[in-house]
Amino acid sequence: MLALLAQVRSGGRHLAPALDQALHGLEPREARAFVTDLAYGTLRHARLLEAALAPRLANPERLPERVRLALLAGAYERLVRGTPAHAAVHAWVELVKRGPTRQRRLAGLVNAVLRRLSPDDLPSPAGAQSLPPWLFTALARALGPEPAERAALGMLAPEPLWLSAADASAATARLRSEGAEVRPGPLPGSMRVRSPQPLGRLAAYREGLVQPQNPASLAVARACGDVTGVRVLDLCGGHGIKAAALAAAGARVTSVERDPAKLRAATANADRLGVHVDQLAWDLATPPPLAAAPVVLLDAPCSGTGTLRGHPEIALRLTPEAVARLAHLQGQLLRSALACLAPGGRLVYAVCALTADEGPEQVEALLARERDLRAEAPALPLEGTLAVGPGRYILPEDGLDGFYLAVLSRRA
Ligand SMILES: C[S@@+](CC[C@H](N)C(=O)[O-])C[C@H]1O[C@@H](n2cnc3c(N)ncnc32)[C@H](O)[C@@H]1O
């Protein structure tokens, strides 16, 4: 566990693949669920837990990373999961004792600190977002202080398993026959699922009836409108999750993506789902060599600040400079997207980010430059959305990812 946390916090790895590797072969299901919650929970609450531990440590920054992580994970168990000291402390002390010789003498410190922690050590609600202050300020500037606080707290909750399906009733029946609990999600075709087995072992998944997808991501694909028989360019297609939803809705989709490995993964996934998507490997710093299309989706690379629930490591690494670089790239990609939008066509711009630079300000700058574009109100049949500038935010509450979404139409 300490090695896993270290790989993510200081080693630059993403949590999801590192955790997959760590869980490989781990049984039973309860043990997998416990390790998963411990890893995500510790990283999501990292700043909050550091603040709770700080008064009890003379020089926390001088402690070896492994020992700091044992303290963080132990504090997560004690303060967030509410595990009593007699059940939560011993394992972390033992892990520290198994470390390099010069760390072993710190086992006593870990024992004493974790035993004495109490809920009173948790900082006030203002600190409860566990975000770096600059990032909370950025969210508050984009959303307003109160929605920013709700968003930050919403992203501390565990991530539900969301699936989407072209045929929700067939998928639900199949999932239930395999012992899964299925509840309808907030959009038609989306489901909130508790599965007794890892997703990859479910026949419903292997047979292509379901796709893991947050409802907010599905809502972005749906914002393209009625795409039956329509040619759609899916720019920055990534692993092709939105492309697959569009193809399943009857669109003729071409995904454009810089990374060939992602295109290969997208093809394998589309094959599993039984849908077809054309592909082009291309760096969208310049417009792709494709005929203009009536619908263009640009799901741009972004800070991912709407997805901290599933990617808590982002909050530990992101800098304001990185946000500024991403905003510059998004401006470039929007120019390429416009170059392939037909007259009378519709451009959907989306980012899973909650900073103003990447969302409303990006789109406002575009509208000021391009006089033949007009913002439409995006069709977003979700609760918890917020109109800001020319588009809308989907707030990351109730297990949804946070997105900014704008729908722009070009004069015919
Ligand atoms: C937000 S992800 C896309 C997710 C995808 N639309 C989906 O629903 O599965 C952004 C993608 O943009 C790609 N990307 C980043 N810069 C690019 C560029 N200059 N040209 C083309 N693709 C780029 C990244 O590789 C990444 O896959």
CSV table of C-alpha atoms and ligand atoms in Angstrom, one decimal:
chain,number,residue,atom,x,y,z
A,1,MET,CA,0.0,0.0,0.0
A,2,LEU,CA,2.8,2.4,0.9
A,3,ALA,CA,4.6,1.6,-2.4
A,4,LEU,CA,1.4,2.2,-4.3
A,5,LEU,CA,0.7,5.6,-2.7
A,6,ALA,CA,4.4,6.6,-3.2
A,7,GLN,CA,4.2,5.7,-6.9
A,8,VAL,CA,1.3,8.0,-7.3
A,9,ARG,CA,2.1,10.9,-4.9
A,10,SER,CA,5.8,11.3,-5.6
A,11,GLY,CA,6.5,8.9,-8.5
A,12,GLY,CA,4.2,10.6,-11.1
A,13,ARG,CA,2.0,7.5,-11.8
A,14,HIS,CA,-1.7,7.8,-12.3
A,15,LEU,CA,-3.7,6.2,-9.5
A,16,ALA,CA,-6.1,4.0,-11.6
A,17,PRO,CA,-3.5,1.9,-13.5
A,18,ALA,CA,-1.2,1.7,-10.4
A,19,LEU,CA,-4.1,0.4,-8.3
A,20,ASP,CA,-5.2,-2.1,-11.0
A,21,GLN,CA,-1.7,-3.6,-10.9
A,22,ALA,CA,-1.7,-3.6,-7.1
A,23,LEU,CA,-5.1,-5.4,-7.0
A,24,HIS,CA,-4.1,-8.0,-9.5
A,25,GLY,CA,-4.9,-11.4,-7.9
A,26,LEU,CA,-6.0,-9.9,-4.6
A,27,GLU,CA,-9.0,-11.8,-3.2
A,28,PRO,CA,-11.7,-11.6,-1.7
A,29,ARG,CA,-13.8,-8.8,-3.1
A,30,GLU,CA,-13.9,-7.1,0.4
A,31,ALA,CA,-10.1,-6.8,0.4
A,32,ARG,CA,-10.1,-5.2,-3.1
A,33,ALA,CA,-12.8,-2.8,-2.0
A,34,PHE,CA,-10.8,-1.9,1.2
A,35,VAL,CA,-7.5,-1.2,-0.7
A,36,THR,CA,-9.4,0.8,-3.3
A,37,ASP,CA,-11.1,3.0,-0.7
A,38,LEU,CA,-7.9,3.4,1.2
A,39,ALA,CA,-5.9,4.5,-1.8
A,40,TYR,CA,-8.5,6.9,-3.3
A,41,GLY,CA,-9.6,8.2,0.1
A,42,THR,CA,-6.0,8.9,1.4
A,43,LEU,CA,-5.2,10.9,-1.8
A,44,ARG,CA,-8.5,12.7,-2.0
A,45,HIS,CA,-8.2,13.9,1.5
A,46,ALA,CA,-4.4,14.3,1.5
A,47,ARG,CA,-4.3,18.0,2.4
A,48,LEU,CA,-7.0,17.8,5.0
A,49,LEU,CA,-5.2,14.9,6.7
A,50,GLU,CA,-1.8,16.7,6.5
A,51,ALA,CA,-3.4,19.7,8.3
A,52,ALA,CA,-4.9,17.4,11.0
A,53,LEU,CA,-1.5,15.7,11.5
A,54,ALA,CA,0.7,18.9,11.4
A,55,PRO,CA,0.2,20.0,15.1
A,56,ARG,CA,1.4,16.6,16.3
A,57,LEU,CA,4.6,16.5,14.1
A,58,ALA,CA,7.6,18.8,14.7
A,59,ASN,CA,9.0,18.7,11.2
A,60,PRO,CA,6.7,16.7,8.9
A,61,GLU,CA,8.5,17.7,5.8
A,62,ARG,CA,11.7,16.0,7.1
A,63,LEU,CA,10.0,12.6,7.5
A,64,PRO,CA,10.7,10.0,4.8
A,65,GLU,CA,7.9,9.9,2.2
A,66,ARG,CA,7.1,6.3,3.3
A,67,VAL,CA,6.5,7.3,6.9
A,68,ARG,CA,4.5,10.4,5.9
A,69,LEU,CA,2.3,8.1,3.7
A,70,ALA,CA,1.8,5.6,6.6
A,71,LEU,CA,0.7,8.6,8.8
A,72,LEU,CA,-1.7,9.9,6.0
A,73,ALA,CA,-3.3,6.5,5.3
A,74,GLY,CA,-3.6,5.8,9.1
A,75,ALA,CA,-5.1,9.3,9.6
A,76,TYR,CA,-7.6,8.5,6.8
A,77,GLU,CA,-8.7,5.3,8.5
A,78,ARG,CA,-9.0,7.0,11.9
A,79,LEU,CA,-10.5,10.4,10.9
A,80,VAL,CA,-12.5,9.7,7.8
A,81,ARG,CA,-13.4,6.1,8.0
A,82,GLY,CA,-13.8,6.4,11.8
A,83,THR,CA,-11.9,3.2,12.6
A,84,PRO,CA,-10.9,2.9,16.3
A,85,ALA,CA,-7.2,3.2,17.2
A,86,HIS,CA,-7.0,-0.5,18.3
A,87,ALA,CA,-8.1,-1.6,14.8
A,88,ALA,CA,-6.4,1.0,12.6
A,89,VAL,CA,-2.9,1.7,14.0
A,90,HIS,CA,-1.1,-1.6,14.3
A,91,ALA,CA,-0.9,-2.3,10.6
A,92,TRP,CA,0.7,1.0,9.8
A,93,VAL,CA,3.2,0.7,12.6
A,94,GLU,CA,4.2,-2.8,11.3
A,95,LEU,CA,4.6,-1.5,7.7
A,96,VAL,CA,7.0,1.2,9.0
A,97,LYS,CA,8.9,-1.4,11.0
A,98,ARG,CA,9.4,-3.3,7.8
A,99,GLY,CA,11.0,-0.4,6.0
A,100,PRO,CA,14.7,0.6,5.8
A,101,THR,CA,16.6,0.5,9.1
A,102,ARG,CA,16.7,4.3,9.6
A,103,GLN,CA,12.9,4.4,9.2
A,104,ARG,CA,12.2,1.7,11.8
A,105,ARG,CA,13.0,4.0,14.7
A,106,LEU,CA,10.0,6.1,13.5
A,107,ALA,CA,7.5,3.3,14.2
A,108,GLY,CA,7.1,4.7,17.7
A,109,LEU,CA,6.3,8.1,16.4
A,110,VAL,CA,3.7,6.7,14.0
A,111,ASN,CA,2.1,4.7,16.7
A,112,ALA,CA,1.9,7.6,19.2
A,113,VAL,CA,0.6,10.1,16.6
A,114,LEU,CA,-2.1,7.8,15.1
A,115,ARG,CA,-3.3,6.7,18.5
A,116,ARG,CA,-3.8,10.2,19.7
A,117,LEU,CA,-5.6,11.5,16.6
A,118,SER,CA,-9.2,12.5,17.2
A,119,PRO,CA,-12.0,14.0,15.1
A,120,ASP,CA,-11.2,17.3,16.8
A,121,ASP,CA,-8.0,17.5,14.9
A,122,LEU,CA,-9.8,17.9,11.6
A,123,PRO,CA,-9.6,21.5,10.3
A,124,SER,CA,-12.7,23.6,10.1
A,125,PRO,CA,-15.2,23.2,7.2
A,126,ALA,CA,-13.4,25.9,5.3
A,127,GLY,CA,-10.4,23.6,5.0
A,128,ALA,CA,-12.5,20.6,4.3
A,129,GLN,CA,-12.2,20.8,0.5
A,130,SER,CA,-8.7,19.4,0.8
A,131,LEU,CA,-7.7,21.5,-2.3
A,132,PRO,CA,-4.6,23.7,-2.6
A,133,PRO,CA,-5.7,27.2,-1.8
A,134,TRP,CA,-4.9,28.5,-5.3
A,135,LEU,CA,-7.1,25.8,-6.8
A,136,PHE,CA,-10.1,26.5,-4.6
A,137,THR,CA,-9.7,30.2,-5.4
A,138,ALA,CA,-9.8,29.3,-9.1
A,139,LEU,CA,-12.9,27.2,-8.7
A,140,ALA,CA,-14.6,29.9,-6.7
A,141,ARG,CA,-13.7,32.4,-9.5
A,142,ALA,CA,-15.3,30.1,-12.1
A,143,LEU,CA,-18.4,28.9,-10.2
A,144,GLY,CA,-18.9,31.3,-7.3
A,145,PRO,CA,-17.9,30.5,-3.7
A,146,GLU,CA,-20.9,28.4,-2.7
A,147,PRO,CA,-21.0,26.1,-5.7
A,148,ALA,CA,-17.2,25.9,-5.6
A,149,GLU,CA,-17.4,24.6,-2.0
A,150,ARG,CA,-20.2,22.1,-3.0
A,151,ALA,CA,-18.1,21.0,-6.0
A,152,ALA,CA,-14.9,20.5,-3.9
A,153,LEU,CA,-16.8,18.6,-1.2
A,154,GLY,CA,-18.7,16.5,-3.8
A,155,MET,CA,-15.4,15.3,-5.3
A,156,LEU,CA,-14.3,13.9,-1.9
A,157,ALA,CA,-17.0,11.3,-2.0
A,158,PRO,CA,-16.3,7.8,-3.4
A,159,GLU,CA,-16.9,7.2,-7.1
A,160,PRO,CA,-19.9,5.1,-8.0
A,161,LEU,CA,-19.7,2.7,-10.9
A,162,TRP,CA,-21.6,4.3,-13.8
A,163,LEU,CA,-22.4,2.4,-16.9
A,164,SER,CA,-24.1,3.5,-20.1
A,165,ALA,CA,-25.9,1.3,-22.5
A,166,ALA,CA,-27.5,1.6,-26.0
A,167,ASP,CA,-30.2,-0.8,-24.8
A,168,ALA,CA,-30.6,-0.1,-21.0
A,169,SER,CA,-33.3,-2.7,-20.4
A,170,ALA,CA,-31.3,-5.5,-22.0
A,171,ALA,CA,-28.2,-4.4,-20.1
A,172,THR,CA,-30.1,-4.1,-16.8
A,173,ALA,CA,-31.5,-7.6,-17.2
A,174,ARG,CA,-28.1,-9.1,-18.0
A,175,LEU,CA,-26.4,-7.3,-15.1
A,176,ARG,CA,-29.1,-8.4,-12.7
A,177,SER,CA,-28.7,-12.0,-13.9
A,178,GLU,CA,-25.1,-11.8,-12.8
A,179,GLY,CA,-26.0,-10.6,-9.3
A,180,ALA,CA,-25.4,-6.8,-9.9
A,181,GLU,CA,-27.5,-4.1,-8.3
A,182,VAL,CA,-28.7,-1.7,-11.0
A,183,ARG,CA,-30.4,1.7,-10.5
A,184,PRO,CA,-31.3,4.1,-13.3
A,185,GLY,CA,-28.8,7.0,-13.6
A,186,PRO,CA,-29.7,10.6,-14.2
A,187,LEU,CA,-29.9,10.3,-18.0
A,188,PRO,CA,-31.8,7.7,-20.1
A,189,GLY,CA,-29.2,4.9,-20.9
A,190,SER,CA,-27.1,5.5,-17.8
A,191,MET,CA,-27.0,3.2,-14.8
A,192,ARG,CA,-25.5,3.2,-11.3
A,193,VAL,CA,-24.3,-0.2,-10.6
A,194,ARG,CA,-22.9,-2.3,-7.7
A,195,SER,CA,-21.3,-5.4,-9.0
A,196,PRO,CA,-20.2,-8.4,-7.1
A,197,GLN,CA,-17.3,-8.8,-9.6
A,198,PRO,CA,-14.8,-6.6,-11.3
A,199,LEU,CA,-16.3,-5.0,-14.4
A,200,GLY,CA,-14.1,-6.9,-16.8
A,201,ARG,CA,-15.4,-10.3,-15.5
A,202,LEU,CA,-19.1,-9.4,-16.2
A,203,ALA,CA,-20.6,-11.0,-19.3
A,204,ALA,CA,-22.6,-7.8,-19.8
A,205,TYR,CA,-19.3,-5.9,-20.2
A,206,ARG,CA,-17.6,-8.6,-22.3
A,207,GLU,CA,-20.6,-8.9,-24.6
A,208,GLY,CA,-20.6,-5.2,-25.2
A,209,LEU,CA,-23.9,-4.4,-23.6
A,210,VAL,CA,-22.4,-1.7,-21.3
A,211,GLN,CA,-19.7,0.9,-21.3
A,212,PRO,CA,-18.2,2.5,-18.1
A,213,GLN,CA,-19.0,6.1,-18.5
A,214,ASN,CA,-19.9,8.9,-16.2
A,215,PRO,CA,-23.3,10.4,-17.0
A,216,ALA,CA,-21.7,13.8,-17.4
A,217,SER,CA,-19.6,12.4,-20.3
A,218,LEU,CA,-22.7,10.9,-21.8
A,219,ALA,CA,-24.4,14.3,-21.5
A,220,VAL,CA,-21.6,15.9,-23.5
A,221,ALA,CA,-22.1,13.4,-26.3
A,222,ARG,CA,-25.9,13.9,-26.2
A,223,ALA,CA,-25.4,17.7,-26.5
A,224,CYS,CA,-24.4,17.1,-30.1
A,225,GLY,CA,-28.2,16.7,-30.7
A,226,ASP,CA,-30.0,14.3,-32.9
A,227,VAL,CA,-27.1,12.7,-34.9
A,228,THR,CA,-28.9,9.9,-36.7
A,229,GLY,CA,-27.2,9.5,-40.1
A,230,VAL,CA,-25.1,12.7,-39.4
A,231,ARG,CA,-21.4,13.0,-40.0
A,232,VAL,CA,-19.7,13.9,-36.7
A,233,LEU,CA,-16.0,14.8,-36.1
A,234,ASP,CA,-14.9,13.7,-32.7
A,235,LEU,CA,-11.8,15.8,-32.1
A,236,CYS,CA,-9.4,14.7,-29.3
A,237,GLY,CA,-11.2,11.3,-29.4
A,238,GLY,CA,-8.9,9.7,-26.7
A,239,HIS,CA,-10.2,6.2,-25.9
A,240,GLY,CA,-13.3,6.9,-27.9
A,241,ILE,CA,-15.9,6.8,-25.1
A,242,LYS,CA,-18.0,9.7,-26.5
A,243,ALA,CA,-17.4,8.5,-30.1
A,244,ALA,CA,-18.9,5.2,-29.2
A,245,ALA,CA,-22.0,6.8,-27.7
A,246,LEU,CA,-22.4,8.9,-30.8
A,247,ALA,CA,-21.9,5.9,-33.1
A,248,ALA,CA,-24.5,4.0,-31.1
A,249,ALA,CA,-26.9,6.9,-31.5
A,250,GLY,CA,-26.6,6.5,-35.3
A,251,ALA,CA,-23.8,9.1,-36.2
A,252,ARG,CA,-21.1,8.5,-38.8
A,253,VAL,CA,-18.2,9.4,-36.6
A,254,THR,CA,-14.6,10.1,-37.4
A,255,SER,CA,-12.3,10.4,-34.3
A,256,VAL,CA,-9.2,12.5,-34.5
A,257,GLU,CA,-6.5,11.9,-31.9
A,258,ARG,CA,-2.8,12.5,-31.6
A,259,ASP,CA,-1.9,9.3,-29.7
A,260,PRO,CA,-2.0,6.2,-31.8
A,261,ALA,CA,-2.1,3.9,-28.7
A,262,LYS,CA,-5.4,5.6,-27.7
A,263,LEU,CA,-6.8,5.1,-31.2
A,264,ARG,CA,-5.9,1.3,-31.0
A,265,ALA,CA,-7.6,1.1,-27.6
A,266,ALA,CA,-10.6,2.9,-29.0
A,267,THR,CA,-10.9,0.5,-31.9
A,268,ALA,CA,-10.8,-2.5,-29.5
A,269,ASN,CA,-13.5,-0.9,-27.4
A,270,ALA,CA,-15.7,0.0,-30.4
A,271,ASP,CA,-15.4,-3.6,-31.6
A,272,ARG,CA,-16.5,-4.9,-28.2
A,273,LEU,CA,-19.5,-2.6,-28.3
A,274,GLY,CA,-20.3,-3.5,-31.9
A,275,VAL,CA,-20.1,0.0,-33.3
A,276,HIS,CA,-18.0,1.5,-36.1
A,277,VAL,CA,-15.9,4.7,-35.8
A,278,ASP,CA,-13.4,6.0,-38.5
A,279,GLN,CA,-10.1,7.3,-37.1
A,280,LEU,CA,-7.4,9.7,-38.0
A,281,ALA,CA,-4.1,10.0,-36.1
A,282,TRP,CA,-3.4,13.7,-36.3
A,283,ASP,CA,-2.0,16.6,-34.1
A,284,LEU,CA,-4.7,19.1,-34.0
A,285,ALA,CA,-2.3,22.0,-33.5
A,286,THR,CA,-3.2,22.3,-37.2
A,287,PRO,CA,-6.6,21.5,-38.8
A,288,PRO,CA,-7.0,17.9,-40.0
A,289,PRO,CA,-7.2,17.1,-43.7
A,290,LEU,CA,-11.0,16.3,-43.5
A,291,ALA,CA,-14.0,17.7,-45.2
A,292,ALA,CA,-16.0,20.1,-43.0
A,293,ALA,CA,-18.7,18.4,-41.0
A,294,PRO,CA,-22.2,19.6,-39.7
A,295,VAL,CA,-21.3,18.5,-36.1
A,296,VAL,CA,-17.9,18.8,-34.5
A,297,LEU,CA,-17.2,17.8,-30.9
A,298,LEU,CA,-14.0,19.1,-29.3
A,299,ASP,CA,-13.5,17.3,-26.0
A,300,ALA,CA,-10.3,19.2,-25.3
A,301,PRO,CA,-7.4,18.1,-23.1
A,302,CYS,CA,-7.7,20.0,-19.8
A,303,SER,CA,-6.7,20.2,-16.2
A,304,GLY,CA,-9.2,17.5,-15.2
A,305,THR,CA,-10.3,19.6,-12.2
A,306,GLY,CA,-13.9,18.2,-12.6
A,307,THR,CA,-12.6,14.7,-12.1
A,308,LEU,CA,-10.8,14.9,-8.8
A,309,ARG,CA,-13.0,12.2,-7.3
A,310,GLY,CA,-11.6,9.6,-9.7
A,311,HIS,CA,-8.2,11.3,-10.2
A,312,PRO,CA,-7.3,12.7,-6.8
A,313,GLU,CA,-3.6,12.9,-7.8
A,314,ILE,CA,-4.4,15.8,-10.1
A,315,ALA,CA,-5.0,18.1,-7.1
A,316,LEU,CA,-1.6,17.1,-5.7
A,317,ARG,CA,0.3,18.1,-8.9
A,318,LEU,CA,-1.5,20.7,-10.9
A,319,THR,CA,-0.1,24.2,-11.0
A,320,PRO,CA,-1.5,27.5,-12.2
A,321,GLU,CA,1.1,27.6,-14.9
A,322,ALA,CA,-0.1,24.2,-16.2
A,323,VAL,CA,-3.6,25.5,-16.4
A,324,ALA,CA,-2.4,28.5,-18.4
A,325,ARG,CA,-0.5,26.2,-20.8
A,326,LEU,CA,-3.7,24.1,-21.2
A,327,ALA,CA,-5.8,27.1,-21.9
A,328,HIS,CA,-3.4,28.2,-24.6
A,329,LEU,CA,-3.6,24.7,-26.2
A,330,GLN,CA,-7.4,24.7,-26.0
A,331,GLY,CA,-7.4,28.0,-27.9
A,332,GLN,CA,-5.3,26.4,-30.7
A,333,LEU,CA,-7.5,23.3,-30.8
A,334,LEU,CA,-10.6,25.5,-31.1
A,335,ARG,CA,-9.2,27.2,-34.1
A,336,SER,CA,-8.6,23.7,-35.7
A,337,ALA,CA,-12.1,22.7,-34.8
A,338,LEU,CA,-13.6,25.7,-36.5
A,339,ALA,CA,-11.6,25.0,-39.6
A,340,CYS,CA,-13.6,21.8,-40.0
A,341,LEU,CA,-17.1,23.1,-39.1
A,342,ALA,CA,-19.4,23.4,-42.0
A,343,PRO,CA,-21.6,26.6,-42.5
A,344,GLY,CA,-24.8,26.1,-40.5
A,345,GLY,CA,-23.0,23.5,-38.4
A,346,ARG,CA,-22.8,23.0,-34.6
A,347,LEU,CA,-19.6,22.9,-32.5
A,348,VAL,CA,-19.7,21.4,-29.0
A,349,TYR,CA,-16.8,22.4,-26.8
A,350,ALA,CA,-16.3,20.4,-23.6
A,351,VAL,CA,-13.7,20.2,-20.9
A,352,CYS,CA,-13.8,18.2,-17.6
A,353,ALA,CA,-12.3,21.2,-15.9
A,354,LEU,CA,-13.7,23.8,-13.4
A,355,THR,CA,-11.4,26.7,-14.1
A,356,ALA,CA,-12.7,29.8,-15.8
A,357,ASP,CA,-9.6,30.0,-18.2
A,358,GLU,CA,-10.5,26.6,-19.7
A,359,GLY,CA,-14.3,27.1,-19.8
A,360,PRO,CA,-16.3,30.3,-20.1
A,361,GLU,CA,-13.3,32.6,-20.8
A,362,GLN,CA,-12.1,30.3,-23.6
A,363,VAL,CA,-15.5,30.4,-25.3
A,364,GLU,CA,-16.0,34.1,-24.7
A,365,ALA,CA,-12.7,34.8,-26.5
A,366,LEU,CA,-13.7,32.7,-29.4
A,367,LEU,CA,-17.1,34.4,-29.7
A,368,ALA,CA,-15.4,37.8,-29.7
A,369,ARG,CA,-13.1,36.7,-32.5
A,370,GLU,CA,-15.6,34.7,-34.7
A,371,ARG,CA,-18.5,36.8,-35.6
A,372,ASP,CA,-20.4,34.0,-37.5
A,373,LEU,CA,-20.7,31.9,-34.3
A,374,ARG,CA,-23.6,32.1,-31.8
A,375,ALA,CA,-23.9,30.3,-28.5
A,376,GLU,CA,-27.0,28.1,-28.0
A,377,ALA,CA,-28.3,26.9,-24.7
A,378,PRO,CA,-26.9,23.3,-24.3
A,379,ALA,CA,-29.6,20.7,-23.9
A,380,LEU,CA,-28.5,19.3,-20.5
A,381,PRO,CA,-31.3,17.3,-18.8
A,382,LEU,CA,-29.3,16.9,-15.6
A,383,GLU,CA,-29.8,18.5,-12.2
A,384,GLY,CA,-27.0,20.5,-10.7
A,385,THR,CA,-25.9,22.5,-13.7
A,386,LEU,CA,-24.9,26.1,-13.6
A,387,ALA,CA,-25.1,28.7,-16.5
A,388,VAL,CA,-21.9,30.6,-16.7
A,389,GLY,CA,-21.0,32.8,-19.7
A,390,PRO,CA,-22.0,31.2,-23.0
A,391,GLY,CA,-22.2,27.7,-21.7
A,392,ARG,CA,-23.0,25.6,-18.6
A,393,TYR,CA,-21.2,23.8,-15.9
A,394,ILE,CA,-22.1,20.3,-14.8
A,395,LEU,CA,-21.3,20.3,-11.1
A,396,PRO,CA,-19.4,17.3,-9.7
A,397,GLU,CA,-22.1,16.3,-7.2
A,398,ASP,CA,-23.9,13.0,-6.7
A,399,GLY,CA,-21.1,11.1,-8.4
A,400,LEU,CA,-21.1,13.1,-11.5
A,401,ASP,CA,-17.9,14.4,-13.1
A,402,GLY,CA,-17.6,18.2,-13.5
A,403,PHE,CA,-17.6,19.6,-17.0
A,404,TYR,CA,-17.9,22.9,-18.8
A,405,LEU,CA,-19.9,22.6,-22.0
A,406,ALA,CA,-20.7,25.2,-24.7
A,407,VAL,CA,-22.7,24.6,-27.9
A,408,LEU,CA,-21.9,27.0,-30.7
A,409,SER,CA,-23.7,27.3,-34.1
A,410,ARG,CA,-22.2,28.8,-37.2
A,411,ARG,CA,-24.3,30.9,-39.5
A,412,ALA,CA,-25.3,29.1,-42.7
B,1,LIG,C1,-10.3,14.8,-22.6
B,1,LIG,S1,-9.4,13.6,-23.5
B,1,LIG,C2,-10.5,13.0,-24.7
B,1,LIG,C3,-11.5,11.9,-24.2
B,1,LIG,C4,-12.4,11.4,-25.3
B,1,LIG,N1,-13.1,12.4,-26.0
B,1,LIG,C5,-13.4,10.4,-24.7
B,1,LIG,O1,-14.6,10.7,-24.6
B,1,LIG,O2,-13.0,9.2,-24.5
B,1,LIG,C6,-8.4,14.6,-24.6
B,1,LIG,C7,-7.6,13.9,-25.6
B,1,LIG,O3,-6.9,14.9,-26.4
B,1,LIG,C8,-5.7,14.3,-26.9
B,1,LIG,N2,-4.9,15.4,-27.4
B,1,LIG,C9,-4.1,16.3,-26.7
B,1,LIG,N3,-3.5,17.2,-27.5
B,1,LIG,C10,-3.8,16.9,-28.7
B,1,LIG,C11,-3.5,17.4,-30.0
B,1,LIG,N4,-2.7,18.4,-30.1
B,1,LIG,N5,-4.0,16.8,-31.1
B,1,LIG,C12,-4.9,15.8,-31.0
B,1,LIG,N6,-5.2,15.2,-29.8
B,1,LIG,C13,-4.7,15.8,-28.7
B,1,LIG,C14,-5.2,13.5,-25.7
B,1,LIG,O4,-4.3,12.5,-26.2
B,1,LIG,C15,-6.4,13.0,-25.1
B,1,LIG,O5,-6.7,11.7,-25.5
